[in-house]
């Protein structure tokens, strides 16, 4: 936890969502399904056409798996952590 609190990854979002992810507590503040909608929109923008968006594409795939495969769409977007846990990340 100290690495995330004090290192380069430190941010208000990590401080807010990190403990919730650690405890698998995903009461929706911003539902995962809406985060997925936004990610799909961003990947479809004309400005993205022809760009290598490998990280964004992989992240979107994780959100799809969380939404469609694990039925976590109504949970907070932090619930994507469950996909990372299943993948052994």
CSV table of C-alpha atoms in Angstrom, one decimal:
chain,number,residue,atom,x,y,z
A,1,UNK,CA,0.0,0.0,0.0
A,2,UNK,CA,2.9,2.4,0.8
A,3,UNK,CA,4.1,2.0,-2.8
A,4,UNK,CA,0.8,3.3,-4.2
A,5,UNK,CA,0.4,6.0,-1.5
A,6,UNK,CA,3.9,7.4,-1.7
A,7,UNK,CA,5.2,6.5,-5.2
A,8,UNK,CA,4.7,7.8,-8.7
A,9,UNK,CA,1.2,6.1,-8.8
A,10,UNK,CA,-0.1,8.2,-5.9
A,11,UNK,CA,-3.3,10.0,-6.8
A,12,UNK,CA,-6.6,10.9,-5.2
A,13,UNK,CA,-8.2,8.1,-7.2
A,14,UNK,CA,-5.8,5.5,-5.9
A,15,UNK,CA,-6.4,6.7,-2.4
A,16,UNK,CA,-10.2,6.5,-2.9
A,17,UNK,CA,-10.5,3.3,-4.9
A,18,UNK,CA,-7.5,1.3,-3.7
A,19,UNK,CA,-9.0,0.3,-0.3
A,20,UNK,CA,-12.3,-0.5,-2.0
A,21,UNK,CA,-10.5,-2.8,-4.5
A,22,UNK,CA,-8.6,-4.4,-1.8
A,23,UNK,CA,-11.8,-5.3,0.1
A,24,UNK,CA,-13.8,-6.1,-3.1
A,25,UNK,CA,-16.3,-3.4,-2.1
A,26,UNK,CA,-17.9,-2.0,-5.3
A,27,UNK,CA,-21.0,0.0,-4.3
A,28,UNK,CA,-21.5,2.1,-7.5
A,29,UNK,CA,-20.3,5.7,-7.5
A,30,UNK,CA,-19.8,5.5,-11.2
A,31,UNK,CA,-21.1,2.2,-12.7
A,32,UNK,CA,-18.7,0.1,-14.7
A,33,UNK,CA,-21.1,-0.1,-17.6
A,34,UNK,CA,-20.8,3.7,-18.1
A,35,UNK,CA,-17.0,3.7,-17.9
A,36,UNK,CA,-17.1,1.0,-20.6
A,37,UNK,CA,-19.4,3.1,-22.7
A,38,UNK,CA,-17.0,6.0,-22.5
A,39,UNK,CA,-14.0,3.8,-23.3
A,40,UNK,CA,-15.8,2.4,-26.4
A,41,UNK,CA,-16.6,5.9,-27.5
A,42,UNK,CA,-13.0,7.1,-27.1
A,43,UNK,CA,-11.7,4.1,-29.1
A,44,UNK,CA,-14.2,5.0,-31.9
A,45,UNK,CA,-13.2,8.6,-32.3
A,46,UNK,CA,-12.0,9.6,-35.7
A,47,UNK,CA,-8.8,11.0,-34.1
A,48,UNK,CA,-8.0,7.5,-32.9
A,49,UNK,CA,-8.3,6.0,-36.4
A,50,UNK,CA,-5.0,4.5,-37.3
A,51,UNK,CA,-3.4,5.0,-33.9
A,52,UNK,CA,-1.9,2.1,-32.0
A,53,UNK,CA,-4.1,2.2,-28.8
A,54,UNK,CA,-3.0,-1.1,-27.4
A,55,UNK,CA,-3.3,-0.2,-23.7
A,56,UNK,CA,-6.7,1.4,-24.2
A,57,UNK,CA,-7.9,-1.6,-26.2
A,58,UNK,CA,-6.6,-4.0,-23.5
A,59,UNK,CA,-8.3,-2.0,-20.8
A,60,UNK,CA,-11.5,-1.9,-22.7
A,61,UNK,CA,-11.4,-5.7,-23.1
A,62,UNK,CA,-11.0,-6.0,-19.3
A,63,UNK,CA,-14.1,-3.8,-18.8
A,64,UNK,CA,-16.0,-5.9,-21.4
A,65,UNK,CA,-15.1,-9.0,-19.5
A,66,UNK,CA,-16.2,-7.5,-16.2
A,67,UNK,CA,-19.5,-6.2,-17.7
A,68,UNK,CA,-20.5,-9.1,-19.9
A,69,UNK,CA,-18.5,-12.1,-18.4
A,70,UNK,CA,-18.8,-11.3,-14.7
A,71,UNK,CA,-22.0,-9.3,-14.7
A,72,UNK,CA,-20.4,-6.4,-12.9
A,73,UNK,CA,-21.8,-3.6,-15.0
A,74,UNK,CA,-23.9,-2.2,-12.2
A,75,UNK,CA,-21.0,-2.2,-9.8
A,76,UNK,CA,-18.5,0.6,-9.5
A,77,UNK,CA,-16.0,0.8,-12.2
A,78,UNK,CA,-13.3,-0.3,-9.7
A,79,UNK,CA,-14.9,-3.8,-10.0
A,80,UNK,CA,-12.7,-4.3,-13.0
A,81,UNK,CA,-10.2,-5.4,-10.4
A,82,UNK,CA,-12.0,-8.7,-10.3
A,83,UNK,CA,-10.9,-9.4,-13.9
A,84,UNK,CA,-7.3,-8.6,-12.9
A,85,UNK,CA,-7.6,-11.0,-10.0
A,86,UNK,CA,-8.9,-13.8,-12.2
A,87,UNK,CA,-6.1,-13.1,-14.7
A,88,UNK,CA,-3.6,-13.4,-11.8
A,89,UNK,CA,-2.5,-9.8,-12.2
